[in-house]
Amino acid sequence: NCKNGDDVIRAVKEYNVSFIQFWFVDILGNLKSFQVTPSELESAFEEGMGFDGSSILGFTRIEESDMVAFPDATTFQICAWRPMERPVARMFCDVRNPDGTPYEGDPRYILRKLTEKAAQKGYTYYVGPELEFFLFASSQCPQPIDAGGYFDAPPLDLGNDVRRDIIFALQRMGIPVEYSHHEVAPSQHEIDLRYNEAMKMADVVMTYKVVVKEMARKHGVYATFMPKPIFGQNGSGMHVHQSLFRNGRNAFFDPNDPHHLSGECRSYIAGLLKHAREFCCVTNQWINSYKRLVPGYEAPVYLAWAQRNRSALIRVPMYKPGKEAATRIELRSPDPACNPYLAFSVMLAAGLEGIEKGYELPKAVEANIFHMGEEDLTKHGIGSLPGSLYEAAMELKGSALMQEVLGEHTHANLVGNKLIEWDAYRTHVSEFELQRYLPVL
Ligand code: GLN
Ligand code: MG
Ligand code: MG
Ligand code: MG
């Protein structure tokens, strides 16, 4: 648990660390890394480490491509998936311009701005994500390695040993795990992390994804966070439990409300509902993300909230007496292939907007929305999430709130990147078309 550069330098000596990986992410949440030797650390803490940002997605215009990575000492950890002898460590970095100002395209900076805005209102933002993933025989085709289902135990659950090694590795890196289980689809798994402040959690999510992939590789299997790898089976989500605390108390809790939810919590939910279409391109950023958001697979489609109903976008877990701190809401749309920094930023922004503007929360919808027809949906005023990446990108493009949260640079880059992806997909002639049309047309 390092607090500053001196602590890190001491730890590096004590554990005989050979290299330190400097980590940061691009706008899509791809992890970027370069290795630094211990002798460089002192100057890295003082002056940062320069790198060329021009080949990193969403990072710069060519003419201002010199970027500087400043390591965040508090994130120093020994990498549990690397050999323990002469170990490798990692630190997350903040990316700055050569003049020392924060780089506007750095996702950590975007999230920090939002959590600081929340802090000005007295709030600390806590998130608890549930990342689902598949284990396949290889990265070449989605071939399951077991036929297990929800909560199945070994021998049906063949990912058990992989999951155990993942959890041990996470724990060695100081990341507490709440529980883990086999998920609904064959070869699908979930490991739930203990909730934490958003910035710490976004770093943890990045680490989690590396650990899952590396441990799977050690077992000779391939782990993927692709949102919907198998047609006809559940996809992988990243439900995000969230709450706001003020002065150490849960600001979402109200003992006198029938749902035990405060007015702030209701407005927060209303904010998520109202802006969900605008932020969907961030929480669900791939063509494939929209193959998951269809009826019938426990993934949300409709803009509603409920207490028991898992077809709703937002679920409010039932209050357990005495568990005031656990009062929270669960947003079920995000998938684990999102950029966690930006995803937490846009969710918090939407919720805060709801509180600031005093949005009214629509009534809970406890019926299974997937069983409702067009007419019922209209009658209840229930809208839906974007049906495709294109629709989502256009919503993001038109959103003033999202432009404000992401900053003009990242907003424009993200929309542009997604429209290029859409165009590649739109013009591609697929297996589906050949099978369907060639024999008959
Ligand atoms: N896999 C489902 C999703 O796509 C969630 C299933 C569950 O956790 N009950 O969100
Ligand atoms: Mg779960
Ligand atoms: Mg799950
Ligand atoms: Mg859940």
Coordinates of C-alpha atoms and ligand atoms in Angstrom, one line a residue:
N1 CA 0.0 0.0 0.0
C2 CA 2.2 2.8 -1.3
K3 CA 1.3 6.4 -0.6
N4 CA 4.0 8.2 -2.6
G5 CA 7.0 7.7 -4.9
D6 CA 9.4 7.0 -2.0
D7 CA 7.2 4.2 -0.8
V8 CA 7.3 2.7 -4.3
I9 CA 11.1 3.0 -4.6
R10 CA 11.4 1.3 -1.3
A11 CA 9.0 -1.5 -2.2
V12 CA 10.8 -2.1 -5.5
K13 CA 14.1 -2.6 -3.6
E14 CA 12.5 -4.8 -0.9
Y15 CA 10.8 -7.2 -3.4
N16 CA 13.6 -7.1 -5.9
V17 CA 11.2 -5.9 -8.6
S18 CA 12.8 -6.2 -12.1
F19 CA 10.4 -4.0 -14.2
I20 CA 7.6 -1.7 -13.5
Q21 CA 4.8 -1.6 -16.1
F22 CA 3.3 1.9 -16.6
W23 CA -0.4 1.4 -17.5
F24 CA -3.0 3.7 -19.1
V25 CA -6.0 3.3 -21.4
D26 CA -7.1 4.7 -24.7
I27 CA -10.6 6.0 -25.3
L28 CA -12.0 2.5 -26.0
G29 CA -10.5 1.1 -22.8
N30 CA -7.7 -0.8 -24.5
L31 CA -4.9 -1.2 -22.0
K32 CA -1.6 0.4 -23.0
S33 CA 1.7 -0.4 -21.2
F34 CA 5.4 0.2 -21.3
Q35 CA 8.1 -1.1 -19.0
V36 CA 10.3 1.0 -16.9
T37 CA 13.4 -0.2 -15.0
P38 CA 13.8 0.6 -11.3
S39 CA 16.6 3.1 -11.9
E40 CA 14.2 5.4 -13.9
L41 CA 11.6 5.5 -11.2
E42 CA 12.8 8.6 -9.3
S43 CA 12.7 10.8 -12.4
A44 CA 9.5 9.2 -13.6
F45 CA 7.8 10.4 -10.4
E46 CA 9.2 13.9 -10.8
E47 CA 9.0 14.5 -14.5
G48 CA 6.9 11.7 -15.8
M49 CA 7.8 9.4 -18.7
G50 CA 7.4 10.8 -22.3
F51 CA 5.8 8.7 -25.0
D52 CA 4.4 9.3 -28.5
G53 CA 0.7 9.5 -28.3
S54 CA 0.0 9.8 -32.1
S55 CA -0.5 6.1 -32.6
I56 CA -2.8 5.7 -29.7
L57 CA -6.5 5.7 -30.5
G58 CA -8.3 8.9 -29.6
F59 CA -5.1 10.3 -28.2
T60 CA -3.8 13.2 -30.3
R61 CA -3.4 15.1 -33.4
I62 CA 0.0 14.4 -34.9
E63 CA 1.3 17.9 -34.3
E64 CA 1.0 17.6 -30.5
S65 CA 1.9 13.9 -30.1
D66 CA 4.3 14.2 -27.2
M67 CA 2.5 12.9 -24.1
V68 CA 3.8 12.4 -20.6
A69 CA 2.7 9.5 -18.3
F70 CA 2.8 10.3 -14.6
P71 CA 2.6 7.2 -12.4
D72 CA 0.1 7.1 -9.6
A73 CA 2.1 5.7 -6.7
T74 CA -1.1 4.6 -4.8
T75 CA -1.8 2.0 -7.5
F76 CA 1.6 0.2 -7.2
Q77 CA 1.1 -3.6 -7.1
I78 CA 3.2 -6.6 -7.9
C79 CA 1.7 -8.4 -10.9
A80 CA 0.4 -11.7 -9.6
W81 CA 0.3 -13.5 -13.0
R82 CA 4.1 -12.9 -13.5
P83 CA 6.8 -15.1 -11.9
M84 CA 7.3 -14.3 -8.3
E85 CA 11.1 -14.4 -8.6
R86 CA 12.3 -10.9 -9.6
P87 CA 8.7 -9.9 -9.9
V88 CA 7.1 -7.4 -12.3
A89 CA 5.0 -4.6 -10.8
R90 CA 2.5 -2.2 -12.4
M91 CA 1.2 1.4 -11.8
F92 CA -1.6 3.2 -13.4
C93 CA -0.6 6.6 -15.0
D94 CA -2.2 9.9 -15.5
V95 CA -1.5 11.2 -19.0
R96 CA -0.5 14.9 -19.3
N97 CA 0.5 17.3 -22.1
P98 CA 4.1 18.3 -22.3
D99 CA 3.3 21.5 -20.5
G100 CA 2.1 19.5 -17.5
T101 CA -1.7 20.1 -17.9
P102 CA -3.9 17.0 -17.8
Y103 CA -4.6 15.5 -21.2
E104 CA -8.3 15.9 -22.0
G105 CA -8.4 12.5 -23.8
D106 CA -7.2 10.6 -20.7
P107 CA -10.1 8.5 -19.5
R108 CA -8.8 8.6 -15.9
Y109 CA -8.9 12.4 -16.1
I110 CA -12.5 12.4 -17.3
L111 CA -13.6 10.2 -14.5
R112 CA -11.6 12.2 -11.9
K113 CA -13.4 15.4 -13.1
L114 CA -16.8 13.7 -12.5
T115 CA -15.9 12.3 -9.1
E116 CA -14.6 15.7 -8.1
K117 CA -17.9 17.3 -9.2
A118 CA -19.7 14.7 -7.1
A119 CA -17.4 15.5 -4.2
Q120 CA -18.2 19.2 -4.4
K121 CA -21.8 18.2 -3.8
G122 CA -20.6 16.1 -0.8
Y123 CA -21.0 12.8 -2.6
T124 CA -18.7 9.8 -2.9
Y125 CA -19.6 7.5 -5.7
Y126 CA -19.4 3.8 -5.1
V127 CA -19.7 1.1 -7.7
G128 CA -19.8 -2.7 -7.6
P129 CA -19.5 -4.2 -11.1
E130 CA -20.3 -7.9 -11.9
L131 CA -18.2 -8.9 -14.9
E132 CA -19.2 -12.0 -16.8
F133 CA -17.0 -13.8 -19.2
F134 CA -16.7 -17.0 -21.2
L135 CA -13.9 -19.6 -21.2
F136 CA -13.4 -21.1 -24.7
A137 CA -11.0 -23.7 -26.0
S138 CA -9.3 -21.0 -28.1
S139 CA -9.7 -17.5 -29.5
Q140 CA -10.6 -18.9 -32.9
C141 CA -14.1 -20.1 -32.3
P142 CA -16.6 -19.9 -29.4
Q143 CA -16.3 -23.5 -28.4
P144 CA -17.4 -24.0 -24.8
I145 CA -15.3 -26.2 -22.5
D146 CA -18.2 -27.3 -20.2
A147 CA -22.0 -27.7 -20.4
G148 CA -22.6 -26.2 -17.0
G149 CA -25.4 -23.7 -16.2
Y150 CA -26.3 -21.2 -13.4
F151 CA -24.5 -22.1 -10.1
D152 CA -23.6 -25.6 -11.4
A153 CA -20.9 -27.2 -9.3
P154 CA -18.0 -29.4 -10.6
P155 CA -17.7 -31.7 -12.4
L156 CA -20.2 -29.8 -14.7
D157 CA -18.3 -26.6 -13.9
L158 CA -14.9 -27.1 -15.6
G159 CA -13.9 -23.5 -15.1
N160 CA -13.7 -24.0 -11.3
D161 CA -10.0 -24.3 -11.2
V162 CA -9.4 -21.3 -13.5
R163 CA -11.8 -19.2 -11.3
R164 CA -10.0 -20.2 -8.2
D165 CA -6.6 -19.2 -9.6
I166 CA -8.1 -15.9 -10.8
I167 CA -9.5 -15.2 -7.3
F168 CA -6.2 -16.0 -5.6
A169 CA -4.3 -13.7 -8.0
L170 CA -6.8 -10.9 -7.4
Q171 CA -6.4 -11.3 -3.7
R172 CA -2.6 -11.2 -3.9
M173 CA -3.0 -7.9 -5.6
G174 CA -5.2 -6.5 -2.8
I175 CA -8.5 -6.9 -4.7
P176 CA -11.2 -8.3 -2.6
V177 CA -13.7 -10.7 -4.2
E178 CA -17.2 -11.2 -2.9
Y179 CA -18.2 -14.4 -4.7
S180 CA -18.0 -16.3 -7.9
H181 CA -20.0 -18.9 -9.7
H182 CA -20.8 -20.6 -13.0
E183 CA -23.1 -18.4 -15.0
V184 CA -26.2 -19.3 -17.0
A185 CA -24.6 -20.1 -20.4
P186 CA -22.2 -23.1 -20.9
S187 CA -18.6 -22.1 -20.1
Q188 CA -19.8 -18.7 -18.7
H189 CA -18.5 -17.4 -15.4
E190 CA -18.8 -14.5 -13.0
I191 CA -16.6 -13.1 -10.3
D192 CA -18.0 -10.3 -8.2
L193 CA -15.7 -7.6 -6.8
R194 CA -16.3 -5.9 -3.5
Y195 CA -17.7 -2.4 -4.1
N196 CA -15.3 0.6 -4.1
E197 CA -14.9 4.2 -5.1
A198 CA -15.3 4.6 -8.8
M199 CA -11.7 5.5 -9.7
K200 CA -10.2 2.7 -7.7
M201 CA -12.8 0.3 -9.2
A202 CA -12.1 1.4 -12.8
D203 CA -8.4 0.5 -12.2
V204 CA -9.5 -2.7 -10.6
V205 CA -11.7 -3.6 -13.6
M206 CA -8.7 -3.2 -15.9
T207 CA -6.6 -5.4 -13.7
Y208 CA -9.4 -8.0 -13.4
K209 CA -9.6 -8.3 -17.1
V210 CA -5.8 -8.9 -17.4
V211 CA -5.8 -11.4 -14.6
V212 CA -8.8 -13.3 -16.0
K213 CA -7.1 -13.5 -19.4
E214 CA -3.7 -14.4 -18.1
M215 CA -4.9 -17.1 -15.7
A216 CA -7.1 -18.7 -18.4
R217 CA -4.0 -18.8 -20.6
K218 CA -2.1 -20.6 -17.9
H219 CA -4.8 -23.2 -18.0
G220 CA -4.7 -23.5 -21.8
V221 CA -8.0 -21.9 -22.4
Y222 CA -9.1 -18.5 -23.7
A223 CA -11.1 -16.0 -21.7
T224 CA -13.3 -13.4 -23.5
F225 CA -15.4 -10.4 -22.4
M226 CA -17.1 -10.3 -25.8
P227 CA -20.7 -9.3 -25.1
K228 CA -22.5 -11.9 -27.1
P229 CA -20.2 -14.7 -28.4
I230 CA -22.9 -17.4 -28.9
F231 CA -26.2 -16.9 -30.7
G232 CA -29.0 -18.3 -28.7
Q233 CA -27.2 -18.1 -25.3
N234 CA -27.0 -15.4 -22.7
G235 CA -24.4 -12.8 -23.4
S236 CA -21.9 -11.3 -20.9
G237 CA -22.9 -8.3 -19.0
M238 CA -21.3 -6.0 -16.5
H239 CA -24.1 -5.0 -14.1
V240 CA -23.0 -2.1 -12.1
H241 CA -24.3 -1.6 -8.5
Q242 CA -24.1 2.0 -7.5
S243 CA -24.7 4.3 -4.6
L244 CA -23.8 7.8 -3.3
F245 CA -22.5 8.3 0.2
R246 CA -22.5 11.6 2.1
N247 CA -20.5 12.1 5.3
G248 CA -20.0 8.3 5.5
R249 CA -23.7 7.5 5.2
N250 CA -25.6 6.1 2.3
A251 CA -27.5 9.0 0.7
F252 CA -29.7 6.5 -1.2
F253 CA -31.3 5.2 2.0
D254 CA -34.5 6.5 3.5
P255 CA -36.1 4.5 6.3
N256 CA -39.5 6.0 5.8
D257 CA -39.9 5.3 2.1
P258 CA -41.8 2.1 1.1
H259 CA -38.8 1.1 -1.1
H260 CA -36.3 2.5 1.4
L261 CA -35.1 4.8 -1.3
S262 CA -34.3 8.5 -0.7
G263 CA -35.5 11.3 -3.0
E264 CA -31.9 11.7 -4.2
C265 CA -31.9 8.0 -5.2
R266 CA -35.2 8.3 -7.0
S267 CA -33.9 11.3 -9.0
Y268 CA -30.6 9.5 -9.7
I269 CA -32.5 6.5 -11.1
A270 CA -34.6 8.9 -13.2
G271 CA -31.4 10.5 -14.5
L272 CA -30.1 7.1 -15.6
L273 CA -33.4 6.3 -17.3
K274 CA -33.6 9.6 -19.1
H275 CA -30.1 9.6 -20.4
A276 CA -29.6 5.8 -21.0
R277 CA -30.0 6.1 -24.7
E278 CA -27.4 8.9 -24.8
F279 CA -24.7 7.0 -22.8
C280 CA -25.4 3.6 -24.2
C281 CA -22.6 4.0 -26.9
V282 CA -20.2 4.3 -24.0
T283 CA -21.4 1.4 -21.8
N284 CA -22.0 -0.8 -24.9
Q285 CA -19.5 0.3 -27.5
W286 CA -19.3 -2.5 -30.0
I287 CA -21.5 -3.8 -32.9
N288 CA -21.7 -7.0 -30.9
S289 CA -22.9 -5.3 -27.8
Y290 CA -26.3 -4.8 -29.4
K291 CA -26.7 -8.5 -30.1
R292 CA -26.8 -9.0 -26.3
L293 CA -29.4 -6.2 -25.7
V294 CA -32.3 -8.3 -27.0
P295 CA -35.3 -9.8 -25.2
G296 CA -35.1 -13.2 -23.6
Y297 CA -31.5 -13.4 -22.3
E298 CA -31.7 -11.5 -18.9
A299 CA -30.2 -8.5 -20.6
P300 CA -32.2 -5.2 -20.6
V301 CA -33.9 -3.7 -23.6
Y302 CA -36.5 -1.4 -22.1
L303 CA -36.1 1.8 -20.1
A304 CA -37.8 0.9 -16.8
W305 CA -36.9 0.2 -13.2
A306 CA -38.1 -2.5 -10.9
Q307 CA -37.4 -4.2 -7.6
R308 CA -37.6 -7.9 -8.6
N309 CA -37.8 -7.8 -12.3
R310 CA -34.6 -8.7 -14.1
S311 CA -35.9 -7.6 -17.5
A312 CA -35.8 -4.0 -16.4
L313 CA -32.8 -1.7 -17.1
I314 CA -32.5 -0.8 -13.4
R315 CA -33.1 -3.2 -10.6
V316 CA -33.3 -2.1 -6.9
P317 CA -32.2 -5.0 -4.7
M318 CA -34.7 -5.6 -1.9
Y319 CA -33.8 -3.9 1.4
K320 CA -32.6 -6.2 4.1
P321 CA -33.2 -4.8 7.6
G322 CA -30.1 -3.3 9.2
K323 CA -28.3 -3.2 5.8
E324 CA -28.6 0.6 5.3
A325 CA -25.1 0.8 3.7
A326 CA -26.1 -1.8 1.1
T327 CA -28.9 0.3 -0.4
R328 CA -28.1 0.6 -4.0
I329 CA -29.3 0.4 -7.5
E330 CA -28.1 -2.0 -10.3
L331 CA -27.8 -0.8 -13.8
R332 CA -27.9 -3.9 -16.0
S333 CA -27.1 -2.6 -19.5
P334 CA -23.3 -2.2 -19.5
D335 CA -21.1 -4.9 -20.9
P336 CA -17.6 -5.9 -19.7
A337 CA -16.1 -4.8 -23.0
C338 CA -16.6 -1.1 -22.2
N339 CA -14.1 1.4 -21.0
P340 CA -14.8 1.3 -17.3
Y341 CA -13.5 4.9 -16.7
L342 CA -15.8 6.4 -19.2
A343 CA -18.7 4.0 -18.3
F344 CA -18.6 5.1 -14.6
S345 CA -18.3 8.8 -15.7
V346 CA -21.4 8.7 -17.9
M347 CA -23.5 6.8 -15.4
L348 CA -22.5 9.2 -12.6
A349 CA -23.1 12.2 -14.8
A350 CA -26.6 11.0 -15.8
G351 CA -27.5 10.3 -12.1
L352 CA -26.2 13.6 -10.9
E353 CA -28.1 15.4 -13.6
G354 CA -31.3 13.7 -12.3
I355 CA -30.6 14.9 -8.8
E356 CA -29.6 18.4 -9.9
K357 CA -32.7 18.9 -12.1
G358 CA -35.0 17.0 -9.7
Y359 CA -36.2 14.5 -12.3
E360 CA -39.4 12.6 -11.4
L361 CA -39.0 8.9 -11.2
P362 CA -41.6 7.0 -13.3
K363 CA -43.5 4.1 -11.6
A364 CA -41.7 0.8 -11.1
V365 CA -42.6 -1.9 -13.7
E366 CA -42.8 -5.3 -11.9
A367 CA -44.3 -7.2 -14.8
N368 CA -42.0 -9.0 -17.2
I369 CA -41.5 -6.4 -19.8
F370 CA -40.4 -9.0 -22.4
H371 CA -43.9 -10.3 -22.3
M372 CA -45.5 -6.9 -23.1
G373 CA -46.7 -6.0 -26.5
E374 CA -46.2 -2.7 -28.4
E375 CA -49.4 -1.4 -27.0
D376 CA -48.6 -2.1 -23.3
L377 CA -45.2 -0.5 -23.7
T378 CA -46.7 2.6 -25.2
K379 CA -49.4 2.7 -22.5
H380 CA -46.7 2.5 -19.8
G381 CA -44.6 5.1 -21.7
I382 CA -41.7 2.6 -21.8
G383 CA -39.0 3.4 -24.3
S384 CA -36.1 1.2 -25.3
L385 CA -32.3 1.2 -25.5
P386 CA -30.8 1.8 -29.0
G387 CA -31.1 -1.2 -31.2
S388 CA -27.7 -0.9 -32.9
L389 CA -24.4 0.7 -32.6
Y390 CA -25.4 3.2 -35.2
E391 CA -28.5 4.3 -33.3
A392 CA -26.4 4.6 -30.1
A393 CA -23.6 6.6 -31.8
M394 CA -26.2 9.1 -33.2
E395 CA -27.7 9.4 -29.7
L396 CA -24.3 10.0 -28.2
K397 CA -23.5 12.5 -31.0
G398 CA -26.6 14.6 -30.2
S399 CA -26.2 14.6 -26.5
A400 CA -25.2 17.9 -24.9
L401 CA -24.7 16.2 -21.5
M402 CA -22.4 13.6 -23.0
Q403 CA -20.4 16.2 -24.8
E404 CA -19.9 18.0 -21.5
V405 CA -18.9 14.9 -19.6
L406 CA -16.5 13.5 -22.1
G407 CA -15.2 16.8 -23.3
E408 CA -15.4 17.8 -27.0
H409 CA -12.2 16.0 -28.0
T410 CA -13.2 12.6 -26.6
H411 CA -16.8 13.0 -27.5
A412 CA -16.0 13.7 -31.2
N413 CA -13.3 11.0 -31.3
L414 CA -15.6 8.3 -29.9
V415 CA -18.5 9.2 -32.2
G416 CA -16.2 9.2 -35.2
N417 CA -14.6 5.9 -34.3
K418 CA -18.0 4.2 -33.8
L419 CA -19.4 5.5 -37.1
I420 CA -16.3 4.1 -38.9
E421 CA -16.9 0.7 -37.2
W422 CA -20.6 0.9 -38.2
D423 CA -19.7 1.6 -41.8
A424 CA -17.3 -1.4 -41.9
Y425 CA -20.1 -3.6 -40.6
R426 CA -22.8 -2.1 -42.8
T427 CA -20.9 -2.8 -46.0
H428 CA -19.7 -6.3 -45.1
V429 CA -21.4 -9.2 -46.9
S430 CA -22.0 -11.7 -44.2
E431 CA -22.5 -15.5 -43.9
F432 CA -26.1 -14.8 -42.9
E433 CA -26.8 -13.1 -46.3
L434 CA -25.0 -15.7 -48.4
Q435 CA -26.9 -18.5 -46.7
R436 CA -30.2 -16.8 -46.9
Y437 CA -30.1 -15.2 -50.3
L438 CA -27.6 -17.0 -52.6
P439 CA -29.7 -20.2 -53.0
V440 CA -33.0 -18.3 -53.7
L441 CA -32.3 -15.0 -55.4
Ligands
GLN1 N1 -25.8 -12.6 -18.6 C1 -26.9 -11.7 -18.3 C2 -26.6 -10.3 -19.0 O1 -26.3 -10.3 -20.2 C3 -27.1 -11.5 -16.9 C4 -27.4 -12.8 -16.2 C5 -27.4 -12.7 -14.7 O2 -26.5 -12.2 -14.1 N2 -28.5 -13.1 -14.0 O3 -26.7 -9.3 -18.5
MG2 MG -24.4 -11.6 -10.4
MG3 MG -24.5 -12.6 -13.7
MG4 MG -26.6 -8.7 -11.2

